[in-house]
JSON list of C-alpha atoms and ligand atoms in Angstrom, two decimals:
[
{"chain": "A", "resi": 1, "resn": "MET", "atom": "CA", "xyz": [11.68, 83.95, -142.32]},
{"chain": "A", "resi": 2, "resn": "GLU", "atom": "CA", "xyz": [15.34, 83.23, -142.94]},
{"chain": "A", "resi": 3, "resn": "LEU", "atom": "CA", "xyz": [16.43, 86.16, -140.96]},
{"chain": "A", "resi": 4, "resn": "ILE", "atom": "CA", "xyz": [14.35, 84.93, -137.79]},
{"chain": "A", "resi": 5, "resn": "ARG", "atom": "CA", "xyz": [15.93, 81.32, -138.32]},
{"chain": "A", "resi": 6, "resn": "ASP", "atom": "CA", "xyz": [19.33, 83.01, -138.43]},
{"chain": "A", "resi": 7, "resn": "VAL", "atom": "CA", "xyz": [18.63, 85.42, -135.41]},
{"chain": "A", "resi": 8, "resn": "THR", "atom": "CA", "xyz": [17.27, 82.12, -133.42]},
{"chain": "A", "resi": 9, "resn": "GLU", "atom": "CA", "xyz": [20.49, 79.93, -134.36]},
{"chain": "A", "resi": 10, "resn": "PHE", "atom": "CA", "xyz": [22.68, 83.05, -133.43]},
{"chain": "A", "resi": 11, "resn": "VAL", "atom": "CA", "xyz": [21.10, 83.20, -130.00]},
{"chain": "A", "resi": 12, "resn": "SER", "atom": "CA", "xyz": [21.25, 79.44, -129.37]},
{"chain": "A", "resi": 13, "resn": "ALA", "atom": "CA", "xyz": [25.09, 79.52, -130.22]},
{"chain": "A", "resi": 14, "resn": "GLU", "atom": "CA", "xyz": [25.53, 82.54, -128.04]},
{"chain": "A", "resi": 15, "resn": "GLY", "atom": "CA", "xyz": [23.87, 80.98, -125.25]},
{"chain": "A", "resi": 16, "resn": "ALA", "atom": "CA", "xyz": [25.74, 77.69, -125.44]},
{"chain": "A", "resi": 17, "resn": "GLU", "atom": "CA", "xyz": [29.09, 79.94, -125.37]},
{"chain": "A", "resi": 18, "resn": "ILE", "atom": "CA", "xyz": [28.04, 82.08, -122.55]},
{"chain": "A", "resi": 19, "resn": "GLY", "atom": "CA", "xyz": [27.25, 78.67, -120.52]},
{"chain": "A", "resi": 20, "resn": "ALA", "atom": "CA", "xyz": [30.75, 77.34, -121.49]},
{"chain": "A", "resi": 21, "resn": "THR", "atom": "CA", "xyz": [32.18, 80.80, -120.91]},
{"chain": "A", "resi": 22, "resn": "LEU", "atom": "CA", "xyz": [30.66, 80.93, -117.42]},
{"chain": "A", "resi": 23, "resn": "PHE", "atom": "CA", "xyz": [31.10, 77.30, -116.11]},
{"chain": "A", "resi": 24, "resn": "PRO", "atom": "CA", "xyz": [34.59, 77.90, -115.13]},
{"chain": "A", "resi": 25, "resn": "PHE", "atom": "CA", "xyz": [33.64, 80.72, -113.03]},
{"chain": "A", "resi": 26, "resn": "ALA", "atom": "CA", "xyz": [30.95, 78.99, -111.22]},
{"chain": "A", "resi": 27, "resn": "ALA", "atom": "CA", "xyz": [33.49, 76.14, -110.37]},
{"chain": "A", "resi": 28, "resn": "LEU", "atom": "CA", "xyz": [35.63, 78.72, -109.47]},
{"chain": "A", "resi": 29, "resn": "GLY", "atom": "CA", "xyz": [33.29, 80.01, -107.03]},
{"chain": "A", "resi": 30, "resn": "LEU", "atom": "CA", "xyz": [32.52, 76.61, -105.69]},
{"chain": "A", "resi": 31, "resn": "LEU", "atom": "CA", "xyz": [36.00, 76.21, -105.08]},
{"chain": "A", "resi": 32, "resn": "GLY", "atom": "CA", "xyz": [36.44, 79.52, -103.63]},
{"chain": "A", "resi": 33, "resn": "LEU", "atom": "CA", "xyz": [33.51, 78.49, -100.99]},
{"chain": "A", "resi": 34, "resn": "TYR", "atom": "CA", "xyz": [35.24, 75.22, -99.95]},
{"chain": "A", "resi": 35, "resn": "ILE", "atom": "CA", "xyz": [38.54, 77.37, -99.39]},
{"chain": "A", "resi": 36, "resn": "LEU", "atom": "CA", "xyz": [36.53, 79.72, -97.35]},
{"chain": "A", "resi": 37, "resn": "TRP", "atom": "CA", "xyz": [35.15, 77.24, -95.39]},
{"chain": "A", "resi": 38, "resn": "LEU", "atom": "CA", "xyz": [38.80, 75.32, -94.85]},
{"chain": "A", "resi": 39, "resn": "VAL", "atom": "CA", "xyz": [40.04, 78.78, -93.65]},
{"chain": "A", "resi": 40, "resn": "ILE", "atom": "CA", "xyz": [37.42, 79.45, -91.21]},
{"chain": "A", "resi": 41, "resn": "GLY", "atom": "CA", "xyz": [37.92, 75.99, -89.89]},
{"chain": "A", "resi": 42, "resn": "TYR", "atom": "CA", "xyz": [41.61, 76.73, -89.77]},
{"chain": "A", "resi": 43, "resn": "LEU", "atom": "CA", "xyz": [40.80, 79.80, -87.90]},
{"chain": "A", "resi": 44, "resn": "ARG", "atom": "CA", "xyz": [38.92, 78.35, -85.20]},
{"chain": "A", "resi": 45, "resn": "VAL", "atom": "CA", "xyz": [41.66, 76.00, -84.39]},
{"chain": "A", "resi": 46, "resn": "SER", "atom": "CA", "xyz": [44.48, 78.52, -84.56]},
{"chain": "A", "resi": 47, "resn": "GLN", "atom": "CA", "xyz": [42.32, 80.78, -82.18]},
{"chain": "A", "resi": 48, "resn": "VAL", "atom": "CA", "xyz": [42.88, 78.39, -79.44]},
{"chain": "A", "resi": 49, "resn": "GLY", "atom": "CA", "xyz": [46.64, 78.31, -80.37]},
{"chain": "A", "resi": 50, "resn": "LEU", "atom": "CA", "xyz": [46.67, 82.20, -80.01]},
{"chain": "A", "resi": 51, "resn": "ALA", "atom": "CA", "xyz": [44.84, 82.03, -76.36]},
{"chain": "A", "resi": 52, "resn": "ASP", "atom": "CA", "xyz": [47.25, 79.56, -75.41]},
{"chain": "A", "resi": 53, "resn": "SER", "atom": "CA", "xyz": [50.46, 81.49, -76.18]},
{"chain": "A", "resi": 54, "resn": "ALA", "atom": "CA", "xyz": [49.02, 84.63, -74.67]},
{"chain": "A", "resi": 55, "resn": "THR", "atom": "CA", "xyz": [49.01, 82.90, -71.60]},
{"chain": "A", "resi": 56, "resn": "PRO", "atom": "CA", "xyz": [51.96, 81.83, -69.91]},
{"chain": "A", "resi": 57, "resn": "GLU", "atom": "CA", "xyz": [50.30, 78.81, -67.88]},
{"chain": "A", "resi": 58, "resn": "PRO", "atom": "CA", "xyz": [51.07, 75.67, -69.49]},
{"chain": "A", "resi": 59, "resn": "VAL", "atom": "CA", "xyz": [48.40, 72.72, -70.46]},
{"chain": "A", "resi": 60, "resn": "LEU", "atom": "CA", "xyz": [48.70, 70.50, -67.42]},
{"chain": "A", "resi": 61, "resn": "SER", "atom": "CA", "xyz": [47.63, 66.85, -67.36]},
{"chain": "A", "resi": 62, "resn": "LEU", "atom": "CA", "xyz": [45.19, 66.29, -64.73]},
{"chain": "A", "resi": 63, "resn": "THR", "atom": "CA", "xyz": [46.76, 64.48, -61.75]},
{"chain": "A", "resi": 64, "resn": "SER", "atom": "CA", "xyz": [43.30, 62.52, -61.23]},
{"chain": "A", "resi": 65, "resn": "THR", "atom": "CA", "xyz": [40.30, 62.23, -63.34]},
{"chain": "A", "resi": 66, "resn": "ASP", "atom": "CA", "xyz": [38.38, 61.65, -59.96]},
{"chain": "A", "resi": 67, "resn": "GLU", "atom": "CA", "xyz": [35.61, 64.68, -59.80]},
{"chain": "A", "resi": 68, "resn": "ALA", "atom": "CA", "xyz": [36.41, 65.38, -56.22]},
{"chain": "A", "resi": 69, "resn": "SER", "atom": "CA", "xyz": [40.05, 65.97, -56.48]},
{"chain": "A", "resi": 70, "resn": "ARG", "atom": "CA", "xyz": [39.78, 67.95, -59.67]},
{"chain": "A", "resi": 71, "resn": "PRO", "atom": "CA", "xyz": [40.21, 71.74, -59.28]},
{"chain": "A", "resi": 72, "resn": "ARG", "atom": "CA", "xyz": [37.19, 73.98, -59.70]},
{"chain": "A", "resi": 73, "resn": "GLY", "atom": "CA", "xyz": [36.89, 76.97, -62.09]},
{"chain": "A", "resi": 74, "resn": "VAL", "atom": "CA", "xyz": [39.76, 75.45, -64.56]},
{"chain": "A", "resi": 75, "resn": "PRO", "atom": "CA", "xyz": [39.03, 74.51, -68.08]},
{"chain": "A", "resi": 76, "resn": "TYR", "atom": "CA", "xyz": [39.70, 71.02, -68.85]},
{"chain": "A", "resi": 77, "resn": "CYS", "atom": "CA", "xyz": [39.17, 68.09, -71.31]},
{"chain": "A", "resi": 78, "resn": "ALA", "atom": "CA", "xyz": [37.72, 65.28, -69.66]},
{"chain": "A", "resi": 79, "resn": "PHE", "atom": "CA", "xyz": [38.29, 63.15, -72.92]},
{"chain": "A", "resi": 80, "resn": "ASP", "atom": "CA", "xyz": [42.34, 63.74, -72.88]},
{"chain": "A", "resi": 81, "resn": "GLY", "atom": "CA", "xyz": [42.83, 64.46, -69.19]},
{"chain": "A", "resi": 82, "resn": "LEU", "atom": "CA", "xyz": [44.35, 67.74, -69.95]},
{"chain": "A", "resi": 83, "resn": "GLN", "atom": "CA", "xyz": [44.07, 70.98, -68.06]},
{"chain": "A", "resi": 84, "resn": "TYR", "atom": "CA", "xyz": [43.63, 74.50, -69.65]},
{"chain": "A", "resi": 85, "resn": "PRO", "atom": "CA", "xyz": [44.23, 77.94, -68.36]},
{"chain": "A", "resi": 86, "resn": "LEU", "atom": "CA", "xyz": [41.35, 80.20, -67.70]},
{"chain": "A", "resi": 87, "resn": "GLY", "atom": "CA", "xyz": [39.69, 81.59, -70.89]},
{"chain": "A", "resi": 88, "resn": "ALA", "atom": "CA", "xyz": [40.51, 78.59, -72.98]},
{"chain": "A", "resi": 89, "resn": "ARG", "atom": "CA", "xyz": [37.20, 76.87, -74.68]},
{"chain": "A", "resi": 90, "resn": "TYR", "atom": "CA", "xyz": [38.44, 74.26, -76.83]},
{"chain": "A", "resi": 91, "resn": "CYS", "atom": "CA", "xyz": [40.83, 71.26, -76.45]},
{"chain": "A", "resi": 92, "resn": "THR", "atom": "CA", "xyz": [43.82, 71.83, -78.77]},
{"chain": "A", "resi": 93, "resn": "ALA", "atom": "CA", "xyz": [44.35, 67.82, -78.86]},
{"chain": "A", "resi": 94, "resn": "CYS", "atom": "CA", "xyz": [41.14, 66.76, -79.81]},
{"chain": "A", "resi": 95, "resn": "GLU", "atom": "CA", "xyz": [39.09, 70.10, -80.26]},
{"chain": "A", "resi": 96, "resn": "ARG", "atom": "CA", "xyz": [36.02, 69.25, -77.95]},
{"chain": "A", "resi": 97, "resn": "ASP", "atom": "CA", "xyz": [34.64, 72.05, -75.88]},
{"chain": "A", "resi": 98, "resn": "LEU", "atom": "CA", "xyz": [36.22, 71.93, -72.57]},
{"chain": "A", "resi": 99, "resn": "LEU", "atom": "CA", "xyz": [34.36, 71.80, -69.34]},
{"chain": "A", "resi": 100, "resn": "LEU", "atom": "CA", "xyz": [34.59, 73.42, -66.40]},
{"chain": "A", "resi": 101, "resn": "ASP", "atom": "CA", "xyz": [33.37, 72.90, -62.68]},
{"chain": "A", "resi": 102, "resn": "CYS", "atom": "CA", "xyz": [31.38, 75.72, -61.01]},
{"chain": "A", "resi": 103, "resn": "VAL", "atom": "CA", "xyz": [33.58, 77.23, -58.20]},
{"chain": "A", "resi": 104, "resn": "ASN", "atom": "CA", "xyz": [30.60, 77.19, -56.02]},
{"chain": "A", "resi": 105, "resn": "ASP", "atom": "CA", "xyz": [28.87, 73.91, -56.15]},
{"chain": "A", "resi": 106, "resn": "GLY", "atom": "CA", "xyz": [30.84, 72.08, -58.52]},
{"chain": "A", "resi": 107, "resn": "ALA", "atom": "CA", "xyz": [28.11, 71.66, -61.37]},
{"chain": "A", "resi": 108, "resn": "THR", "atom": "CA", "xyz": [30.19, 70.65, -64.52]},
{"chain": "A", "resi": 109, "resn": "LEU", "atom": "CA", "xyz": [29.43, 73.58, -67.41]},
{"chain": "A", "resi": 110, "resn": "PHE", "atom": "CA", "xyz": [31.19, 74.30, -70.66]},
{"chain": "A", "resi": 111, "resn": "ALA", "atom": "CA", "xyz": [34.24, 76.61, -70.31]},
{"chain": "A", "resi": 112, "resn": "GLY", "atom": "CA", "xyz": [32.50, 79.05, -72.77]},
{"chain": "A", "resi": 113, "resn": "ASP", "atom": "CA", "xyz": [29.66, 79.55, -70.48]},
{"chain": "A", "resi": 114, "resn": "ALA", "atom": "CA", "xyz": [29.36, 82.73, -68.57]},
{"chain": "A", "resi": 115, "resn": "SER", "atom": "CA", "xyz": [27.77, 81.60, -65.60]},
{"chain": "A", "resi": 116, "resn": "CYS", "atom": "CA", "xyz": [26.68, 78.18, -63.61]},
{"chain": "A", "resi": 117, "resn": "TYR", "atom": "CA", "xyz": [23.45, 77.27, -64.80]},
{"chain": "A", "resi": 118, "resn": "ARG", "atom": "CA", "xyz": [22.58, 75.95, -61.17]},
{"chain": "A", "resi": 119, "resn": "CYS", "atom": "CA", "xyz": [23.76, 78.81, -59.03]},
{"chain": "A", "resi": 120, "resn": "GLY", "atom": "CA", "xyz": [24.58, 81.63, -61.56]},
{"chain": "A", "resi": 121, "resn": "THR", "atom": "CA", "xyz": [28.16, 82.20, -60.07]},
{"chain": "A", "resi": 122, "resn": "ARG", "atom": "CA", "xyz": [30.44, 83.64, -62.97]},
{"chain": "A", "resi": 123, "resn": "THR", "atom": "CA", "xyz": [32.72, 81.61, -64.25]},
{"chain": "A", "resi": 124, "resn": "GLY", "atom": "CA", "xyz": [35.25, 84.21, -65.67]},
{"chain": "A", "resi": 125, "resn": "ALA", "atom": "CA", "xyz": [34.98, 82.73, -69.08]},
{"chain": "A", "resi": 126, "resn": "ALA", "atom": "CA", "xyz": [33.51, 85.99, -70.19]},
{"chain": "A", "resi": 127, "resn": "GLU", "atom": "CA", "xyz": [35.83, 88.07, -68.31]},
{"chain": "A", "resi": 128, "resn": "PRO", "atom": "CA", "xyz": [39.06, 88.32, -69.99]},
{"chain": "A", "resi": 129, "resn": "ALA", "atom": "CA", "xyz": [40.16, 91.14, -67.60]},
{"chain": "A", "resi": 130, "resn": "LEU", "atom": "CA", "xyz": [40.27, 88.47, -64.73]},
{"chain": "A", "resi": 131, "resn": "LEU", "atom": "CA", "xyz": [43.02, 87.00, -66.75]},
{"chain": "A", "resi": 132, "resn": "GLY", "atom": "CA", "xyz": [45.55, 89.40, -66.20]},
{"chain": "B", "resi": 201, "resn": "ZN", "atom": "ZN1", "xyz": [40.66, 66.77, -75.79]},
{"chain": "B", "resi": 202, "resn": "ZN", "atom": "ZN1", "xyz": [27.15, 76.91, -59.73]}
]
């Protein structure tokens, strides 16, 4: 019986030691996930920056937020009143999804939409070849 008790004590002591050894790794794993999450967030934002620098067209302020005078088929942020080159999807100022008016019927779409939900006209967002 002496031996069995020794073995039991040995195992429980060993188990606690393994737990203490693994705990920092578990904490590191969580920290790694957190950093990964931050990196993904950063990449999403920096993608907007890359898209902007790839096109020579500057970000313009809308001369008017009036719907009738707004150019159709051009991505814009209704919140900041900024106009973006074709292919832009997110506002660099507030990170909202950009809107885009259908060139055919003026329906308000998201800049990332490939075509108009109302008339099916292609927005050009999914056709980067048109950018050149
Ligand atoms: Zn904005
Ligand atoms: Zn349309």
